[in-house]
mmCIF file with all atom_site columns, C-alpha atoms in Angstrom:
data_model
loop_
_atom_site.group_PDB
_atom_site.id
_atom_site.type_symbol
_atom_site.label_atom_id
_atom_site.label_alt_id
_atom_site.label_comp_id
_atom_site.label_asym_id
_atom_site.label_entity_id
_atom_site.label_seq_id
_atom_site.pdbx_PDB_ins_code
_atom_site.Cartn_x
_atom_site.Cartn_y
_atom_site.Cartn_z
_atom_site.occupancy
_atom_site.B_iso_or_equiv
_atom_site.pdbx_formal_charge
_atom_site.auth_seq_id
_atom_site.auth_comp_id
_atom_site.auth_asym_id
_atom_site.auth_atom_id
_atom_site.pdbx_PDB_model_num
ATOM 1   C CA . UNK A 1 1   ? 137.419 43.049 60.043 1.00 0.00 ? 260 UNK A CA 1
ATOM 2   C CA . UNK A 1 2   ? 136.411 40.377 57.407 1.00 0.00 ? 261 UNK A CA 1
ATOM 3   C CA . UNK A 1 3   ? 137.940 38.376 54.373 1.00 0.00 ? 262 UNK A CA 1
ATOM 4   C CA . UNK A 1 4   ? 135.928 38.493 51.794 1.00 0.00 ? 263 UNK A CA 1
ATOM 5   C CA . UNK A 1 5   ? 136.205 35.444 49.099 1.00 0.00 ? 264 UNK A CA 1
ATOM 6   C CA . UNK A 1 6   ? 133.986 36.362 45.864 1.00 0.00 ? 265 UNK A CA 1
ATOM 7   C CA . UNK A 1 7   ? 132.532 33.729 43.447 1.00 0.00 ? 266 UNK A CA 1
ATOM 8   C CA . UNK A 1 8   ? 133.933 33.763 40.472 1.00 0.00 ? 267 UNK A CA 1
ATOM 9   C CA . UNK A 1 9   ? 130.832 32.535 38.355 1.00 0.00 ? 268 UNK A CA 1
ATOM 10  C CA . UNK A 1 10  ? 129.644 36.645 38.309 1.00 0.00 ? 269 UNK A CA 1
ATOM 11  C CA . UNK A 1 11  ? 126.306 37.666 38.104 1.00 0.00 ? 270 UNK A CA 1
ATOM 12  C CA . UNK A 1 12  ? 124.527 38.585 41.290 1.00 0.00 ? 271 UNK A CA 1
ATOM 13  C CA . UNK A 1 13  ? 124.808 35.887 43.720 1.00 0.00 ? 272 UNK A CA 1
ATOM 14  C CA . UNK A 1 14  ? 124.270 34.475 46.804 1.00 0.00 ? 273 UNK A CA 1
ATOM 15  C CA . UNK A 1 15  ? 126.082 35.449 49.774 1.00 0.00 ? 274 UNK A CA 1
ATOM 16  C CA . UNK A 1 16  ? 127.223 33.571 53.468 1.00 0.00 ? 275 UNK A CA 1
ATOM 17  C CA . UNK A 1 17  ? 128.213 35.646 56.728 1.00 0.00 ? 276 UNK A CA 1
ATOM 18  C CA . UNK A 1 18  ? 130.490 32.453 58.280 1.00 0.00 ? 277 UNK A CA 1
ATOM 19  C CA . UNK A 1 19  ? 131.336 33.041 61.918 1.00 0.00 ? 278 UNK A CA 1
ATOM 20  C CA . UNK A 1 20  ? 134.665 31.198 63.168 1.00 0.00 ? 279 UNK A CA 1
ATOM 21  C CA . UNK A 1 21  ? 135.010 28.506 66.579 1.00 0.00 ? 280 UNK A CA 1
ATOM 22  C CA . UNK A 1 22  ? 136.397 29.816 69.398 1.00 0.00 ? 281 UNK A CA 1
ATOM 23  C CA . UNK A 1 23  ? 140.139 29.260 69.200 1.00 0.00 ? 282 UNK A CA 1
ATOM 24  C CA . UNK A 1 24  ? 140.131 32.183 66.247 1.00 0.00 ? 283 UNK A CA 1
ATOM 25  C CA . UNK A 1 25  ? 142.201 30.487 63.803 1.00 0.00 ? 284 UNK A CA 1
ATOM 26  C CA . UNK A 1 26  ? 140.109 30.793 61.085 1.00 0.00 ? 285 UNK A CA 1
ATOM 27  C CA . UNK A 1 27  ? 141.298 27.167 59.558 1.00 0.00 ? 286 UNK A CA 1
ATOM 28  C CA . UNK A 1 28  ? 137.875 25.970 58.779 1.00 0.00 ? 287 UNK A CA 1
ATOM 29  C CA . UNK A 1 29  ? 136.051 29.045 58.062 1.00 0.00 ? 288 UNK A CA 1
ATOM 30  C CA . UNK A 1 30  ? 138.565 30.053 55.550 1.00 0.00 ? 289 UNK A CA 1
ATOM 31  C CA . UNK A 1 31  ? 137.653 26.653 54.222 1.00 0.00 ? 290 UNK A CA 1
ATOM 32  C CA . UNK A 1 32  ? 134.225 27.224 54.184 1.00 0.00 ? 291 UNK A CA 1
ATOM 33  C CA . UNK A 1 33  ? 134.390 29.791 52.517 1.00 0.00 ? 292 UNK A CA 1
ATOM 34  C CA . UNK A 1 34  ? 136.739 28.806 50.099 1.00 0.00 ? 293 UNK A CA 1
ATOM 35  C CA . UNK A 1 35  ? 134.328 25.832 49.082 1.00 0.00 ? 294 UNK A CA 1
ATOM 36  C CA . UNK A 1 36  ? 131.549 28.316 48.883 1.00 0.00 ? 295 UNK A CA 1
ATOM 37  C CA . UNK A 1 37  ? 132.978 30.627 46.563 1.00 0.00 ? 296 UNK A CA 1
ATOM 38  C CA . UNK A 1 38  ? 134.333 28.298 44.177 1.00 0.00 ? 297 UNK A CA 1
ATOM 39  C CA . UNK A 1 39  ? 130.566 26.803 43.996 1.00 0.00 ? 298 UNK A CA 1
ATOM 40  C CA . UNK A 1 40  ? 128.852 30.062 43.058 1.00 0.00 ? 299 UNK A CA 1
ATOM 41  C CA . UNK A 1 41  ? 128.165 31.738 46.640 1.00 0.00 ? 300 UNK A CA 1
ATOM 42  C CA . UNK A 1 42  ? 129.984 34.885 47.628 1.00 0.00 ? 301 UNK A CA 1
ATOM 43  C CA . UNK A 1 43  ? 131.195 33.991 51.165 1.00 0.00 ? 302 UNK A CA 1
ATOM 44  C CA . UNK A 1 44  ? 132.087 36.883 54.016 1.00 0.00 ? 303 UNK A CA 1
ATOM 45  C CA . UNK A 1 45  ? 134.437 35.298 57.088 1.00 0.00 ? 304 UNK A CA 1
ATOM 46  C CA . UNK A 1 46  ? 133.499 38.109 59.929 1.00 0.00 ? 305 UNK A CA 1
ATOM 47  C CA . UNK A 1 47  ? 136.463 37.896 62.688 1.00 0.00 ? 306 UNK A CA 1
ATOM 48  C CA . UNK A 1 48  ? 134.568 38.592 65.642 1.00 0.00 ? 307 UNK A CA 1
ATOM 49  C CA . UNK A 1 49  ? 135.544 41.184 68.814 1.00 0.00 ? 308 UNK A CA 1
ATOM 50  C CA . UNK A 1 50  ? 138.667 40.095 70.362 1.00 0.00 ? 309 UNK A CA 1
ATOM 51  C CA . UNK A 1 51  ? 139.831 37.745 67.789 1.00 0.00 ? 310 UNK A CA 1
ATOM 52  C CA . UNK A 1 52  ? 142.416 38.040 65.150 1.00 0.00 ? 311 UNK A CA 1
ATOM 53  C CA . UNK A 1 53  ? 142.858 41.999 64.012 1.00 0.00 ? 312 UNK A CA 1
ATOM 54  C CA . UNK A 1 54  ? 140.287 42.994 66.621 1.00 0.00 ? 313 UNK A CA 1
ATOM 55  C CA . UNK A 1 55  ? 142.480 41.560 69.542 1.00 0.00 ? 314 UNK A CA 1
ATOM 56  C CA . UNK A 1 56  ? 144.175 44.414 71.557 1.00 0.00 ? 315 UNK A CA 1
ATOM 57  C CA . UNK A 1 57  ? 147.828 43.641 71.448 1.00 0.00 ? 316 UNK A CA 1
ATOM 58  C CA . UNK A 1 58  ? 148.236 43.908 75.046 1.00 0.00 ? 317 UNK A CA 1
ATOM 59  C CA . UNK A 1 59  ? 145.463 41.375 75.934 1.00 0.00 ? 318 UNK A CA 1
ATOM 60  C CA . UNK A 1 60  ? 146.423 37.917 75.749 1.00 0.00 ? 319 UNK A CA 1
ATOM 61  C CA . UNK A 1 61  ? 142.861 35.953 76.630 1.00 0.00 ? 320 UNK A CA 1
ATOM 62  C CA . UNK A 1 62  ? 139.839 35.065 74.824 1.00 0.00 ? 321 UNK A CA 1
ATOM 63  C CA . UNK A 1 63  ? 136.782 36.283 74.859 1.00 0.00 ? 322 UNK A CA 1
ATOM 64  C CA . UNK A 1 64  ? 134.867 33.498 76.774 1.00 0.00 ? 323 UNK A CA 1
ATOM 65  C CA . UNK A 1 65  ? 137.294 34.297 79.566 1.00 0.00 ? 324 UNK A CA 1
ATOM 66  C CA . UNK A 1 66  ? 135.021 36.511 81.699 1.00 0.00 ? 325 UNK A CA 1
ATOM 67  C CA . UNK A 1 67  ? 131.575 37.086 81.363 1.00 0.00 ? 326 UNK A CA 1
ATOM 68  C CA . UNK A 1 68  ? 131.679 40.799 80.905 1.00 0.00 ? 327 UNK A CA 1
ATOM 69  C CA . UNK A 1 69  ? 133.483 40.356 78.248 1.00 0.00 ? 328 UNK A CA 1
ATOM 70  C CA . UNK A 1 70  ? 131.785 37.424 76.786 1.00 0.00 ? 329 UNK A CA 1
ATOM 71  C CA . UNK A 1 71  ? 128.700 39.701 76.872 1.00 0.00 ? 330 UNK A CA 1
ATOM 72  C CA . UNK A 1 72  ? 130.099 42.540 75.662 1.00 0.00 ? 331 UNK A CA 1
ATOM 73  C CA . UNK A 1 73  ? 131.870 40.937 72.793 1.00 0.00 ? 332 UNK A CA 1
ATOM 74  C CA . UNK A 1 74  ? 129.054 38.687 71.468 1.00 0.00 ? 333 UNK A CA 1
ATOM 75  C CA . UNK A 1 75  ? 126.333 42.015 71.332 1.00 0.00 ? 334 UNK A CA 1
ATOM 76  C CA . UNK A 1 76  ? 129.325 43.752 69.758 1.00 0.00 ? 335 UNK A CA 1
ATOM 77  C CA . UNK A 1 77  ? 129.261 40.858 67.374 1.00 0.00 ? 336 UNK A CA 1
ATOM 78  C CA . UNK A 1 78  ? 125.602 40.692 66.981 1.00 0.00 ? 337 UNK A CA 1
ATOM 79  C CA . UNK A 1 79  ? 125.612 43.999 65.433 1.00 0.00 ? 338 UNK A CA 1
ATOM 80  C CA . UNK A 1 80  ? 128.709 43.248 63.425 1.00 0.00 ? 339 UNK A CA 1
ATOM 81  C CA . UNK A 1 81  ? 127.290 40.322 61.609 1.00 0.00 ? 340 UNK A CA 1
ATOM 82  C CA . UNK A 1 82  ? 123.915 42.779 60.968 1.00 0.00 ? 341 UNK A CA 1
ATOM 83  C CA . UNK A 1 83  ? 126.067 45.768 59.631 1.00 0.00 ? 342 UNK A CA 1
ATOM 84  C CA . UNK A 1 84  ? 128.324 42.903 57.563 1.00 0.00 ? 343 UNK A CA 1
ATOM 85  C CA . UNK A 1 85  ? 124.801 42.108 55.478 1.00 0.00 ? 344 UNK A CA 1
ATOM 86  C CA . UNK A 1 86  ? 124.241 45.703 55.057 1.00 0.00 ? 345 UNK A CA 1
ATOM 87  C CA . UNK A 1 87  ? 127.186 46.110 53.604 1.00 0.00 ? 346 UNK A CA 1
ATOM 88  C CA . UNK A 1 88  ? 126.884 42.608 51.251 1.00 0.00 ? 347 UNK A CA 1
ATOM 89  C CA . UNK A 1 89  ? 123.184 43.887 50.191 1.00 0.00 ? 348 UNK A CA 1
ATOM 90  C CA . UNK A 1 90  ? 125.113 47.202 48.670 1.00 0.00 ? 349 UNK A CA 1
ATOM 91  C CA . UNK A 1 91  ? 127.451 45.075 46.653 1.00 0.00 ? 350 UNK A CA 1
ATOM 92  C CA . UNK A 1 92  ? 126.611 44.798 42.855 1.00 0.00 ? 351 UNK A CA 1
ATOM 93  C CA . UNK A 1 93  ? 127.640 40.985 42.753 1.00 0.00 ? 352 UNK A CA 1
ATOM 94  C CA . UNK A 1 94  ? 125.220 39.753 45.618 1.00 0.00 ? 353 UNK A CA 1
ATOM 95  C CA . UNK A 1 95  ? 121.768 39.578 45.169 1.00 0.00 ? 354 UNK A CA 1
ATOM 96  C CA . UNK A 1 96  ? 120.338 41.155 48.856 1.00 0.00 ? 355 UNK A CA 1
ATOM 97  C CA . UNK A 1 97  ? 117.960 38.817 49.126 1.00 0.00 ? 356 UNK A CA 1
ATOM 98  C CA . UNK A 1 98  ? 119.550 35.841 49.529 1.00 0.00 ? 357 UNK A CA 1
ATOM 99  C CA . UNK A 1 99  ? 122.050 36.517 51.994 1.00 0.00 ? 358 UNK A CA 1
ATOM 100 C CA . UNK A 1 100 ? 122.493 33.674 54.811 1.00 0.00 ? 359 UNK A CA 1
ATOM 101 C CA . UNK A 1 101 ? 124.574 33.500 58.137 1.00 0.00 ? 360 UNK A CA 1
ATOM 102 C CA . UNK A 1 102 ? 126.942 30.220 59.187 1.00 0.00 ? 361 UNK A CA 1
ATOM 103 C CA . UNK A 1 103 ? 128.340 30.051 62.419 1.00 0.00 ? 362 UNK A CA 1
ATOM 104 C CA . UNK A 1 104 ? 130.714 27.520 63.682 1.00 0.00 ? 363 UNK A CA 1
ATOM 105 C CA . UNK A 1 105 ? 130.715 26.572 67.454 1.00 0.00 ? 364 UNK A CA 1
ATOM 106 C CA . UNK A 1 106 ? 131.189 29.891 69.227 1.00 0.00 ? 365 UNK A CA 1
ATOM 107 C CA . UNK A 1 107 ? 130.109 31.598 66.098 1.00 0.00 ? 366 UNK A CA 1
ATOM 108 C CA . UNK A 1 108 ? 126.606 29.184 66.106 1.00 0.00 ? 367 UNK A CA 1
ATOM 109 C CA . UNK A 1 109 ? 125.874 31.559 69.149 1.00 0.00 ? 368 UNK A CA 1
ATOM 110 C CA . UNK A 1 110 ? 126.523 34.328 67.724 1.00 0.00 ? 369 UNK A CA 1
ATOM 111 C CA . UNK A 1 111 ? 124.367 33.162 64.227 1.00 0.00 ? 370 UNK A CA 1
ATOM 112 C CA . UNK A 1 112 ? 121.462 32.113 66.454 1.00 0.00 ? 371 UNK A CA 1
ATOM 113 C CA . UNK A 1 113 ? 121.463 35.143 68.367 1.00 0.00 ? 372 UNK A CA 1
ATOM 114 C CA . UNK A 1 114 ? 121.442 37.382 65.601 1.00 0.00 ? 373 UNK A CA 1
ATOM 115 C CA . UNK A 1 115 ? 119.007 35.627 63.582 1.00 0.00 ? 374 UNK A CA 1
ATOM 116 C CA . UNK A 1 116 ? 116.403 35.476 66.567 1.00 0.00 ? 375 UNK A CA 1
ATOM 117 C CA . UNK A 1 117 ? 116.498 39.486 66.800 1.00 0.00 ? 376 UNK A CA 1
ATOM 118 C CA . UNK A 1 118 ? 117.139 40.586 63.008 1.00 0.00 ? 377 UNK A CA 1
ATOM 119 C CA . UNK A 1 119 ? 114.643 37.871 61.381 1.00 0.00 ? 378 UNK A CA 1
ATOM 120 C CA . UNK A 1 120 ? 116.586 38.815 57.925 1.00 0.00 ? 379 UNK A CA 1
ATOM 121 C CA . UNK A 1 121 ? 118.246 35.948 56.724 1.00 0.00 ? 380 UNK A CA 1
ATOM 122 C CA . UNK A 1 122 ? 116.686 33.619 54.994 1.00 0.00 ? 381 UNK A CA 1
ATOM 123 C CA . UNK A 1 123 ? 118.954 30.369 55.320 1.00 0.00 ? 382 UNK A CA 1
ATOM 124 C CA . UNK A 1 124 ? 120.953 30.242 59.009 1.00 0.00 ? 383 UNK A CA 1
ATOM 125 C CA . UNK A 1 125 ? 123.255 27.673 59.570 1.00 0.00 ? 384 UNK A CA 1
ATOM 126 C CA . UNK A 1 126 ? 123.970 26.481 63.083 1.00 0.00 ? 385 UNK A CA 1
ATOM 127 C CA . UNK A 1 127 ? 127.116 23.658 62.857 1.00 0.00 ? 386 UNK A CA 1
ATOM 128 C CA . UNK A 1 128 ? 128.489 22.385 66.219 1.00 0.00 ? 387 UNK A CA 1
ATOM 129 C CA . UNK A 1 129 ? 126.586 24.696 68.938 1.00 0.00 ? 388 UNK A CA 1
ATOM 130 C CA . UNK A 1 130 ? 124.643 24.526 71.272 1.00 0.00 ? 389 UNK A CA 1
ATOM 131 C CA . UNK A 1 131 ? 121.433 26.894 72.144 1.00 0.00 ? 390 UNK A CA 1
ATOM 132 C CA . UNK A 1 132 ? 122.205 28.090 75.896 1.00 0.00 ? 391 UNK A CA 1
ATOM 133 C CA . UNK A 1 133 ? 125.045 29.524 76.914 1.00 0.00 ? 392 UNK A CA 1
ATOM 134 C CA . UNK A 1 134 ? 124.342 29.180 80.724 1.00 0.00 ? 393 UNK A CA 1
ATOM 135 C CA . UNK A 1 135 ? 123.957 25.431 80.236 1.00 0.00 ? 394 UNK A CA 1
ATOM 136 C CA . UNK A 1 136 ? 126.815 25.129 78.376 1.00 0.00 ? 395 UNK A CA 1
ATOM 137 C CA . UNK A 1 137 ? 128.852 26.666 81.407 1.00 0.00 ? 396 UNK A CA 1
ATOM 138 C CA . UNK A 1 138 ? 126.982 24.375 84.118 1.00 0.00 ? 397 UNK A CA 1
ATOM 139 C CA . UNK A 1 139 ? 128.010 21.346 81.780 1.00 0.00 ? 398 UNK A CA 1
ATOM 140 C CA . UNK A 1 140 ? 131.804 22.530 81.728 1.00 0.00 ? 399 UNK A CA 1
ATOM 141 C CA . UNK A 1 141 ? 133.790 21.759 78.835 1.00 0.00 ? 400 UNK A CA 1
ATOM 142 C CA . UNK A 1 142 ? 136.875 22.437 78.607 1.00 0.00 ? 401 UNK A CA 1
ATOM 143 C CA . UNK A 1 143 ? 136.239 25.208 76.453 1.00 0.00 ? 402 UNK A CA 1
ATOM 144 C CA . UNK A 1 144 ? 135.018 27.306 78.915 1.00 0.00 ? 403 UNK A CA 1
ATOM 145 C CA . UNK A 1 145 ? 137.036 25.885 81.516 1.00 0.00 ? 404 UNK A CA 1
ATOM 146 C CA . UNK A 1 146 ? 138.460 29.417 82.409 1.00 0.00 ? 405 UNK A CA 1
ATOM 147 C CA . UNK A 1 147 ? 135.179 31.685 81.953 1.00 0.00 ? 406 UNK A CA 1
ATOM 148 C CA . UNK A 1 148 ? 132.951 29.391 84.643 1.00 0.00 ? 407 UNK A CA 1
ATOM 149 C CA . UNK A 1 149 ? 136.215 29.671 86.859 1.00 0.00 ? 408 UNK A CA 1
ATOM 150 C CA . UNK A 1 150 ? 136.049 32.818 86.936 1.00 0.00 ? 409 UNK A CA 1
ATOM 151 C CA . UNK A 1 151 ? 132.472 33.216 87.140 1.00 0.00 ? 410 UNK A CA 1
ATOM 152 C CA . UNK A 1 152 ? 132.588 30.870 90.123 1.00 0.00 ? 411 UNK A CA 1
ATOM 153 C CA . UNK A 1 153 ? 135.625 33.097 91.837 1.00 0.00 ? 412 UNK A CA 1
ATOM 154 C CA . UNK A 1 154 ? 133.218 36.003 91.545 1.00 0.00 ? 413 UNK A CA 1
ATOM 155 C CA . UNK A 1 155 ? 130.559 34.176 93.488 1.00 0.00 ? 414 UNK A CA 1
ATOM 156 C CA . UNK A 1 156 ? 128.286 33.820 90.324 1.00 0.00 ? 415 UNK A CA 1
ATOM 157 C CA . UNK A 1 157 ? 126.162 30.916 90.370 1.00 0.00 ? 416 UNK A CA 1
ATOM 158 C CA . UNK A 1 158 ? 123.806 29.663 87.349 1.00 0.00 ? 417 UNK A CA 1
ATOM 159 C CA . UNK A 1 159 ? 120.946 32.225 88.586 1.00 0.00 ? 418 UNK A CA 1
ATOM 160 C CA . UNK A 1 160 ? 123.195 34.912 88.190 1.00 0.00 ? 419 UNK A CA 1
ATOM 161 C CA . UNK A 1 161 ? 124.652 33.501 85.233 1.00 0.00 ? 420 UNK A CA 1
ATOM 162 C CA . UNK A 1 162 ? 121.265 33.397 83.365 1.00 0.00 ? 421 UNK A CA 1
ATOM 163 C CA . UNK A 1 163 ? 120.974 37.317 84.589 1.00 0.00 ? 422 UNK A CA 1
ATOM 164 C CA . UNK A 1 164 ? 124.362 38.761 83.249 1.00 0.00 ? 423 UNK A CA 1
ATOM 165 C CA . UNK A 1 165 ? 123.650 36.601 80.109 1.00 0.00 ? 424 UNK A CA 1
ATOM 166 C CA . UNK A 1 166 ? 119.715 37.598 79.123 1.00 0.00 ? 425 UNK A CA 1
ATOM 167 C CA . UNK A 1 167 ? 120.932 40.221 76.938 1.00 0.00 ? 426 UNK A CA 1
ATOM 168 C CA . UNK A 1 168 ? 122.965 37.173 74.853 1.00 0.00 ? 427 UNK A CA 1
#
């Protein structure tokens, strides 16, 4: 599930994978992509797994609420964002080789992540994110106020923390 905003200039351009914040609005990734479109660079907003259209309509939470979930959803995402510049390499008005990945808070994660294991992108972006998750829960913001809650009703500690999230 993406929105894809094209440049108008034509020609084979430049593309951007932008990955949204955590509250799944989209506000400033539209934004961002707007701006990059009308500069020249084809822009692809990527909603990730339980956000927006890919939120089950019976589940109400987030996916930092629980750390299954969290784990599941940003691997899910990590091959998302991979297939997503598959995809933009096949399209006649992006040139394949210059296709680059932004990611906004939660989606900083995900763009770090992905770059580490793909290695294909040759510009990454990293606005307003940090670099490990686990530390980010043992520093509590309030943004994952509910996730280390839960983690801590489950017993889970930062060693155990660190082990569910390796994979991440």
């Amino acid at each position: 599930h993406c929105e894809y905003f094209l440049a108008k200039q034509g020609g084979r351009r430049p593309a951007v994978i932008v990955l949204h914040i955590l509250d799944g609005k989209f506000i400033a990734e539209r934004l961002l992509c707007g701006c990059l479109a009308a500069s020249g660079t084809n822009a692809l907003l990527l909603k990730m797994p339980y956000y927006g259209p890919r939120r089950p309509p019976e589940w109400k939470g987030r996916m930092s609420d629980d750390i299954e979930t969290l784990n599941s959803g940003l691997r899910q995402a990590v091959v998302d964002v991979r297939r997503a510049a598959v995809w933009l390499s096949t399209r006649d008005e992006v040139d394949p080789k210059a296709i680059g990945l932004c990611g906004i808070s939660l989606g900083g994660f995900v763009a770090a992540t992905t770059a580490g294991v793909d290695g294909n992108f040759p510009r990454v972006a990293i606005v307003l994110a940090g670099g490990d998750l686990v530390k980010v829960l043992d520093h509590r913001p309030r943004e994952v106020k509910v996730l280390r809650e839960a983690a801590e009703q489950k017993g889970w500690d930062t060693a155990k923390l660190t082990e569910l999230l390796k994979p991440v």
